[in-house]
Amino acid sequence: EPEVTQTPSHQVTQMGQEVILRCVPISNHLYFYWYRQILGQKVEFLVSFYNNEISEKSEIFDDQFSVERPDGSNFTLKIRSTKLEDSAMYFCASSDRRVTDTQYFGPGTRLTVL
Amino acid sequence: AQSVTQPDIHITVSEGASLELRCNYSYGATPYLFWYVQSPGQGLQLLLKYFSGDTLVQGIKGFEAEFKRSQSSFNLRKPSVHWSDAAEYFCAVTSGTYKYIFGTGTRLKVLA
């Protein structure tokens, strides 16, 4: 069964450093998403991406964050200058169609900012 | 604003016992509702979803959920829990935009 994959599974970085989290969505999906889950808190929407542009973003997704689909298979989340509060589990998801289609989630990348 | 409440942070049941996990949502229009399960080290796996039609939906692994509009609830049930069901369960809602809104999750522990 097709699945969303994410790399790395765990990333440790120093505050102020840039990180790139990578995702390979399900191959025929058109919509891509990033969510995050701070330890002990709920899963929160960050951004959705369709047709090579952001379709929706949350207030969390500020100028420090960016997303890109650099090729036909990868979908990346970049954090330019990490802060301690960026430490979280980051989930990538993809779906075939908007609204009525299910979002399929990857296993997550745990980001630890020291 | 849309919100999802899962009132039970932790639930412990004995293997073979029945299970009900509660989910209440706050949204004006008809929501699209989901239950996901997260096992340790794993991603979020879809158990079931409700978009319209029959308010009792069947999912994978023997789970079902019932949409009750009058109570703004979408509770997850299983008649007989297995030890492998121990995990964290998330209820989510979307209104037709791109984002899902998740509850805080319920961690299920199963006693042998």
PDB file of C-alpha atoms in Angstrom:
ATOM      1  CA  GLU A   1       0.000   0.000   0.000  1.00  0.00           C
ATOM      2  CA  PRO A   2       1.395   3.405  -0.907  1.00  0.00           C
ATOM      3  CA  GLU A   3       2.512   5.507   2.007  1.00  0.00           C
ATOM      4  CA  VAL A   4       3.951   8.876   2.844  1.00  0.00           C
ATOM      5  CA  THR A   5       7.576   8.756   3.916  1.00  0.00           C
ATOM      6  CA  GLN A   6       9.584  11.328   5.846  1.00  0.00           C
ATOM      7  CA  THR A   7      13.277  11.860   6.455  1.00  0.00           C
ATOM      8  CA  PRO A   8      15.002  12.116   8.793  1.00  0.00           C
ATOM      9  CA  SER A   9      13.087  10.443  11.575  1.00  0.00           C
ATOM     10  CA  HIS A  10      14.915  12.579  14.134  1.00  0.00           C
ATOM     11  CA  GLN A  11      16.795  15.831  13.607  1.00  0.00           C
ATOM     12  CA  VAL A  12      18.785  17.622  16.269  1.00  0.00           C
ATOM     13  CA  THR A  13      19.921  21.161  15.561  1.00  0.00           C
ATOM     14  CA  GLN A  14      21.268  24.214  17.310  1.00  0.00           C
ATOM     15  CA  MET A  15      19.104  27.267  17.792  1.00  0.00           C
ATOM     16  CA  GLY A  16      19.463  29.640  14.864  1.00  0.00           C
ATOM     17  CA  GLN A  17      20.345  26.935  12.378  1.00  0.00           C
ATOM     18  CA  GLU A  18      18.360  26.154   9.260  1.00  0.00           C
ATOM     19  CA  VAL A  19      16.697  22.775   8.907  1.00  0.00           C
ATOM     20  CA  ILE A  20      14.988  21.094   5.999  1.00  0.00           C
ATOM     21  CA  LEU A  21      12.501  18.332   6.635  1.00  0.00           C
ATOM     22  CA  ARG A  22      11.765  16.077   3.720  1.00  0.00           C
ATOM     23  CA  CYS A  23       8.684  14.199   2.674  1.00  0.00           C
ATOM     24  CA  VAL A  24       7.778  11.952  -0.212  1.00  0.00           C
ATOM     25  CA  PRO A  25       4.000  12.073  -0.636  1.00  0.00           C
ATOM     26  CA  ILE A  26       1.948   9.315  -2.224  1.00  0.00           C
ATOM     27  CA  SER A  27       2.790   9.450  -5.903  1.00  0.00           C
ATOM     28  CA  ASN A  28      -0.558  10.355  -7.486  1.00  0.00           C
ATOM     29  CA  HIS A  29      -1.584  12.839  -4.801  1.00  0.00           C
ATOM     30  CA  LEU A  30      -1.935  16.502  -5.617  1.00  0.00           C
ATOM     31  CA  TYR A  31      -2.339  18.185  -2.226  1.00  0.00           C
ATOM     32  CA  PHE A  32       0.391  18.318   0.377  1.00  0.00           C
ATOM     33  CA  TYR A  33       0.400  19.396   3.985  1.00  0.00           C
ATOM     34  CA  TRP A  34       2.596  19.955   7.004  1.00  0.00           C
ATOM     35  CA  TYR A  35       1.415  19.641  10.575  1.00  0.00           C
ATOM     36  CA  ARG A  36       3.292  19.762  13.828  1.00  0.00           C
ATOM     37  CA  GLN A  37       2.763  18.345  17.290  1.00  0.00           C
ATOM     38  CA  ILE A  38       4.570  19.887  20.211  1.00  0.00           C
ATOM     39  CA  LEU A  39       5.108  17.304  22.915  1.00  0.00           C
ATOM     40  CA  GLY A  40       1.940  16.814  24.922  1.00  0.00           C
ATOM     41  CA  GLN A  41      -0.121  19.088  22.697  1.00  0.00           C
ATOM     42  CA  LYS A  42      -2.484  18.597  19.818  1.00  0.00           C
ATOM     43  CA  VAL A  43      -1.543  18.163  16.186  1.00  0.00           C
ATOM     44  CA  GLU A  44      -1.655  21.600  14.521  1.00  0.00           C
ATOM     45  CA  PHE A  45      -1.999  22.513  10.877  1.00  0.00           C
ATOM     46  CA  LEU A  46       0.864  24.500   9.398  1.00  0.00           C
ATOM     47  CA  VAL A  47       0.376  24.751   5.655  1.00  0.00           C
ATOM     48  CA  SER A  48      -1.182  23.197   2.595  1.00  0.00           C
ATOM     49  CA  PHE A  49       0.313  23.234  -0.891  1.00  0.00           C
ATOM     50  CA  TYR A  50      -1.254  22.647  -4.271  1.00  0.00           C
ATOM     51  CA  ASN A  51      -0.181  23.357  -7.806  1.00  0.00           C
ATOM     52  CA  ASN A  52       3.173  24.678  -6.641  1.00  0.00           C
ATOM     53  CA  GLU A  53       1.802  27.281  -4.327  1.00  0.00           C
ATOM     54  CA  ILE A  54       0.580  27.617  -0.775  1.00  0.00           C
ATOM     55  CA  SER A  55      -3.185  27.249  -0.633  1.00  0.00           C
ATOM     56  CA  GLU A  56      -3.653  27.844   3.057  1.00  0.00           C
ATOM     57  CA  LYS A  57      -1.443  28.502   6.050  1.00  0.00           C
ATOM     58  CA  SER A  58      -1.890  28.959   9.750  1.00  0.00           C
ATOM     59  CA  GLU A  59      -0.686  31.789  11.936  1.00  0.00           C
ATOM     60  CA  ILE A  60       2.144  29.510  13.056  1.00  0.00           C
ATOM     61  CA  PHE A  61       3.549  29.456   9.534  1.00  0.00           C
ATOM     62  CA  ASP A  62       5.441  32.733   9.643  1.00  0.00           C
ATOM     63  CA  ASP A  63       8.320  34.030   7.544  1.00  0.00           C
ATOM     64  CA  GLN A  64      10.701  31.571   9.158  1.00  0.00           C
ATOM     65  CA  PHE A  65       8.926  28.720   7.408  1.00  0.00           C
ATOM     66  CA  SER A  66       8.821  27.868   3.735  1.00  0.00           C
ATOM     67  CA  VAL A  67       7.712  24.893   1.673  1.00  0.00           C
ATOM     68  CA  GLU A  68       8.830  23.669  -1.681  1.00  0.00           C
ATOM     69  CA  ARG A  69       8.264  20.861  -4.100  1.00  0.00           C
ATOM     70  CA  PRO A  70      11.707  20.795  -5.680  1.00  0.00           C
ATOM     71  CA  ASP A  71      10.968  17.895  -7.991  1.00  0.00           C
ATOM     72  CA  GLY A  72       8.153  15.545  -8.868  1.00  0.00           C
ATOM     73  CA  SER A  73       8.385  13.495  -5.715  1.00  0.00           C
ATOM     74  CA  ASN A  74       9.695  15.488  -2.756  1.00  0.00           C
ATOM     75  CA  PHE A  75       7.963  18.038  -0.573  1.00  0.00           C
ATOM     76  CA  THR A  76      10.066  19.961   1.910  1.00  0.00           C
ATOM     77  CA  LEU A  77       9.568  22.179   4.923  1.00  0.00           C
ATOM     78  CA  LYS A  78      12.357  24.619   5.684  1.00  0.00           C
ATOM     79  CA  ILE A  79      12.786  26.459   8.936  1.00  0.00           C
ATOM     80  CA  ARG A  80      15.295  29.258   8.361  1.00  0.00           C
ATOM     81  CA  SER A  81      16.419  30.057  11.870  1.00  0.00           C
ATOM     82  CA  THR A  82      15.205  27.535  14.380  1.00  0.00           C
ATOM     83  CA  LYS A  83      13.999  28.497  17.832  1.00  0.00           C
ATOM     84  CA  LEU A  84      13.669  26.369  20.916  1.00  0.00           C
ATOM     85  CA  GLU A  85       9.906  26.428  20.523  1.00  0.00           C
ATOM     86  CA  ASP A  86      10.178  24.814  17.087  1.00  0.00           C
ATOM     87  CA  SER A  87      10.988  21.545  18.817  1.00  0.00           C
ATOM     88  CA  ALA A  88       8.139  19.258  17.836  1.00  0.00           C
ATOM     89  CA  MET A  89       7.107  16.303  15.739  1.00  0.00           C
ATOM     90  CA  TYR A  90       6.455  17.408  12.171  1.00  0.00           C
ATOM     91  CA  PHE A  91       4.050  15.390  10.066  1.00  0.00           C
ATOM     92  CA  CYS A  92       3.715  15.518   6.331  1.00  0.00           C
ATOM     93  CA  ALA A  93       0.447  14.479   4.694  1.00  0.00           C
ATOM     94  CA  SER A  94      -0.928  14.197   1.199  1.00  0.00           C
ATOM     95  CA  SER A  95      -4.315  13.757  -0.398  1.00  0.00           C
ATOM     96  CA  ASP A  96      -5.704  13.122  -3.830  1.00  0.00           C
ATOM     97  CA  ARG A  97      -8.416  15.756  -3.814  1.00  0.00           C
ATOM     98  CA  ARG A  98      -9.432  18.541  -1.531  1.00  0.00           C
ATOM     99  CA  VAL A  99     -12.164  18.297   1.041  1.00  0.00           C
ATOM    100  CA  THR A 100     -13.647  14.906   0.442  1.00  0.00           C
ATOM    101  CA  ASP A 101     -10.427  13.026   0.277  1.00  0.00           C
ATOM    102  CA  THR A 102      -8.526  11.689   3.192  1.00  0.00           C
ATOM    103  CA  GLN A 103      -5.162  13.061   4.168  1.00  0.00           C
ATOM    104  CA  TYR A 104      -2.569  10.339   4.558  1.00  0.00           C
ATOM    105  CA  PHE A 105       0.120  11.053   7.102  1.00  0.00           C
ATOM    106  CA  GLY A 106       3.760  10.123   7.256  1.00  0.00           C
ATOM    107  CA  PRO A 107       5.510   8.805  10.370  1.00  0.00           C
ATOM    108  CA  GLY A 108       6.829  12.220  11.336  1.00  0.00           C
ATOM    109  CA  THR A 109      10.185  13.867  11.930  1.00  0.00           C
ATOM    110  CA  ARG A 110      11.058  14.695  15.490  1.00  0.00           C
ATOM    111  CA  LEU A 111      12.893  18.015  15.536  1.00  0.00           C
ATOM    112  CA  THR A 112      14.885  18.878  18.625  1.00  0.00           C
ATOM    113  CA  VAL A 113      16.300  22.402  18.863  1.00  0.00           C
ATOM    114  CA  LEU A 114      19.037  22.871  21.469  1.00  0.00           C
TER     115      LEU A 114
ATOM    116  CA  ALA B   1     -13.931  28.930  15.663  1.00  0.00           C
ATOM    117  CA  GLN B   2     -13.809  25.258  14.953  1.00  0.00           C
ATOM    118  CA  SER B   3     -12.611  23.039  17.755  1.00  0.00           C
ATOM    119  CA  VAL B   4     -12.425  19.408  18.712  1.00  0.00           C
ATOM    120  CA  THR B   5     -12.563  18.151  22.278  1.00  0.00           C
ATOM    121  CA  GLN B   6     -11.471  14.748  23.445  1.00  0.00           C
ATOM    122  CA  PRO B   7     -12.363  14.825  27.131  1.00  0.00           C
ATOM    123  CA  ASP B   8     -10.443  11.705  28.102  1.00  0.00           C
ATOM    124  CA  ILE B   9      -6.675  12.079  28.069  1.00  0.00           C
ATOM    125  CA  HIS B  10      -6.045   8.524  29.225  1.00  0.00           C
ATOM    126  CA  ILE B  11      -8.273   5.456  29.164  1.00  0.00           C
ATOM    127  CA  THR B  12      -7.432   2.019  30.501  1.00  0.00           C
ATOM    128  CA  VAL B  13      -9.466  -1.025  29.591  1.00  0.00           C
ATOM    129  CA  SER B  14      -9.011  -4.746  29.975  1.00  0.00           C
ATOM    130  CA  GLU B  15      -8.426  -6.855  26.924  1.00  0.00           C
ATOM    131  CA  GLY B  16     -11.759  -8.099  25.619  1.00  0.00           C
ATOM    132  CA  ALA B  17     -13.715  -5.237  27.146  1.00  0.00           C
ATOM    133  CA  SER B  18     -15.647  -2.753  25.088  1.00  0.00           C
ATOM    134  CA  LEU B  19     -14.292   0.685  24.337  1.00  0.00           C
ATOM    135  CA  GLU B  20     -15.756   4.098  23.668  1.00  0.00           C
ATOM    136  CA  LEU B  21     -13.612   7.150  23.028  1.00  0.00           C
ATOM    137  CA  ARG B  22     -15.394  10.456  23.083  1.00  0.00           C
ATOM    138  CA  CYS B  23     -15.078  13.276  20.598  1.00  0.00           C
ATOM    139  CA  ASN B  24     -17.063  16.506  20.525  1.00  0.00           C
ATOM    140  CA  TYR B  25     -16.683  19.154  17.891  1.00  0.00           C
ATOM    141  CA  SER B  26     -17.723  22.728  17.536  1.00  0.00           C
ATOM    142  CA  TYR B  27     -18.588  23.832  14.055  1.00  0.00           C
ATOM    143  CA  GLY B  28     -21.542  25.545  12.458  1.00  0.00           C
ATOM    144  CA  ALA B  29     -21.870  23.650   9.206  1.00  0.00           C
ATOM    145  CA  THR B  30     -21.767  19.922   8.576  1.00  0.00           C
ATOM    146  CA  PRO B  31     -18.274  18.803   9.376  1.00  0.00           C
ATOM    147  CA  TYR B  32     -16.172  16.096   7.874  1.00  0.00           C
ATOM    148  CA  LEU B  33     -14.992  13.911  10.748  1.00  0.00           C
ATOM    149  CA  PHE B  34     -12.114  11.509  11.151  1.00  0.00           C
ATOM    150  CA  TRP B  35     -10.529   9.204  13.662  1.00  0.00           C
ATOM    151  CA  TYR B  36      -6.820   8.508  13.412  1.00  0.00           C
ATOM    152  CA  VAL B  37      -4.642   6.185  15.475  1.00  0.00           C
ATOM    153  CA  GLN B  38      -0.985   6.703  16.268  1.00  0.00           C
ATOM    154  CA  SER B  39       1.097   3.813  17.532  1.00  0.00           C
ATOM    155  CA  PRO B  40       4.480   4.583  19.100  1.00  0.00           C
ATOM    156  CA  GLY B  41       6.952   5.628  16.446  1.00  0.00           C
ATOM    157  CA  GLN B  42       4.335   5.490  13.747  1.00  0.00           C
ATOM    158  CA  GLY B  43       2.450   8.074  11.758  1.00  0.00           C
ATOM    159  CA  LEU B  44      -1.234   8.812  11.948  1.00  0.00           C
ATOM    160  CA  GLN B  45      -3.287   6.009  10.448  1.00  0.00           C
ATOM    161  CA  LEU B  46      -6.861   6.617   9.381  1.00  0.00           C
ATOM    162  CA  LEU B  47      -9.379   4.428  11.199  1.00  0.00           C
ATOM    163  CA  LEU B  48     -12.562   5.813   9.683  1.00  0.00           C
ATOM    164  CA  LYS B  49     -14.224   8.932   8.370  1.00  0.00           C
ATOM    165  CA  TYR B  50     -17.653  10.498   8.075  1.00  0.00           C
ATOM    166  CA  PHE B  51     -18.639  12.819   5.270  1.00  0.00           C
ATOM    167  CA  SER B  52     -22.363  12.247   4.873  1.00  0.00           C
ATOM    168  CA  GLY B  53     -25.032   9.549   4.755  1.00  0.00           C
ATOM    169  CA  ASP B  54     -25.274   6.766   7.284  1.00  0.00           C
ATOM    170  CA  THR B  55     -24.315   8.182  10.656  1.00  0.00           C
ATOM    171  CA  LEU B  56     -22.782   4.908  11.801  1.00  0.00           C
ATOM    172  CA  VAL B  57     -19.513   4.342   9.989  1.00  0.00           C
ATOM    173  CA  GLN B  58     -17.358   1.270  10.007  1.00  0.00           C
ATOM    174  CA  GLY B  59     -13.609   1.458   9.958  1.00  0.00           C
ATOM    175  CA  ILE B  60     -10.589  -0.731  10.015  1.00  0.00           C
ATOM    176  CA  LYS B  61      -9.539  -3.010  12.866  1.00  0.00           C
ATOM    177  CA  GLY B  62     -13.140  -3.498  14.009  1.00  0.00           C
ATOM    178  CA  PHE B  63     -13.729   0.135  14.966  1.00  0.00           C
ATOM    179  CA  GLU B  64     -16.913   2.068  14.333  1.00  0.00           C
ATOM    180  CA  ALA B  65     -18.071   5.592  15.079  1.00  0.00           C
ATOM    181  CA  GLU B  66     -21.425   7.268  15.240  1.00  0.00           C
ATOM    182  CA  PHE B  67     -22.083  10.841  14.168  1.00  0.00           C
ATOM    183  CA  LYS B  68     -24.694  12.503  16.363  1.00  0.00           C
ATOM    184  CA  ARG B  69     -25.452  15.972  15.104  1.00  0.00           C
ATOM    185  CA  SER B  70     -27.689  16.841  18.058  1.00  0.00           C
ATOM    186  CA  GLN B  71     -24.829  16.148  20.443  1.00  0.00           C
ATOM    187  CA  SER B  72     -22.033  17.384  18.180  1.00  0.00           C
ATOM    188  CA  SER B  73     -20.303  14.112  18.825  1.00  0.00           C
ATOM    189  CA  PHE B  74     -18.420  11.488  16.878  1.00  0.00           C
ATOM    190  CA  ASN B  75     -17.547   8.790  19.386  1.00  0.00           C
ATOM    191  CA  LEU B  76     -15.342   5.865  18.487  1.00  0.00           C
ATOM    192  CA  ARG B  77     -16.298   2.382  19.634  1.00  0.00           C
ATOM    193  CA  LYS B  78     -14.992  -1.128  19.573  1.00  0.00           C
ATOM    194  CA  PRO B  79     -16.876  -4.074  21.079  1.00  0.00           C
ATOM    195  CA  SER B  80     -13.814  -6.040  22.164  1.00  0.00           C
ATOM    196  CA  VAL B  81     -10.410  -4.459  22.599  1.00  0.00           C
ATOM    197  CA  HIS B  82      -7.208  -6.268  21.722  1.00  0.00           C
ATOM    198  CA  TRP B  83      -3.819  -5.607  23.317  1.00  0.00           C
ATOM    199  CA  SER B  84      -2.587  -4.329  19.954  1.00  0.00           C
ATOM    200  CA  ASP B  85      -5.131  -1.488  20.132  1.00  0.00           C
ATOM    201  CA  ALA B  86      -2.999   0.287  22.725  1.00  0.00           C
ATOM    202  CA  ALA B  87      -2.112   3.581  21.049  1.00  0.00           C
ATOM    203  CA  GLU B  88      -3.110   7.210  20.918  1.00  0.00           C
ATOM    204  CA  TYR B  89      -6.342   8.081  19.171  1.00  0.00           C
ATOM    205  CA  PHE B  90      -7.083  11.416  17.551  1.00  0.00           C
ATOM    206  CA  CYS B  91     -10.368  12.824  16.410  1.00  0.00           C
ATOM    207  CA  ALA B  92     -10.180  15.428  13.650  1.00  0.00           C
ATOM    208  CA  VAL B  93     -12.585  17.689  11.799  1.00  0.00           C
ATOM    209  CA  THR B  94     -12.452  19.707   8.648  1.00  0.00           C
ATOM    210  CA  SER B  95     -15.008  22.088   7.295  1.00  0.00           C
ATOM    211  CA  GLY B  96     -14.028  21.816   3.684  1.00  0.00           C
ATOM    212  CA  THR B  97     -10.880  23.877   3.845  1.00  0.00           C
ATOM    213  CA  TYR B  98      -7.469  22.349   3.602  1.00  0.00           C
ATOM    214  CA  LYS B  99      -6.704  21.994   7.244  1.00  0.00           C
ATOM    215  CA  TYR B 100      -7.710  19.366   9.724  1.00  0.00           C
ATOM    216  CA  ILE B 101      -8.327  20.402  13.288  1.00  0.00           C
ATOM    217  CA  PHE B 102      -7.302  17.754  15.755  1.00  0.00           C
ATOM    218  CA  GLY B 103      -8.289  16.995  19.295  1.00  0.00           C
ATOM    219  CA  THR B 104      -5.649  16.560  21.952  1.00  0.00           C
ATOM    220  CA  GLY B 105      -5.813  12.793  21.704  1.00  0.00           C
ATOM    221  CA  THR B 106      -6.744   9.928  24.000  1.00  0.00           C
ATOM    222  CA  ARG B 107      -4.075   7.498  25.046  1.00  0.00           C
ATOM    223  CA  LEU B 108      -5.441   3.975  25.347  1.00  0.00           C
ATOM    224  CA  LYS B 109      -3.847   1.432  27.624  1.00  0.00           C
ATOM    225  CA  VAL B 110      -4.965  -2.201  27.430  1.00  0.00           C
ATOM    226  CA  LEU B 111      -4.549  -4.498  30.394  1.00  0.00           C
ATOM    227  CA  ALA B 112      -3.883  -8.172  29.751  1.00  0.00           C
TER     228      ALA B 112
END
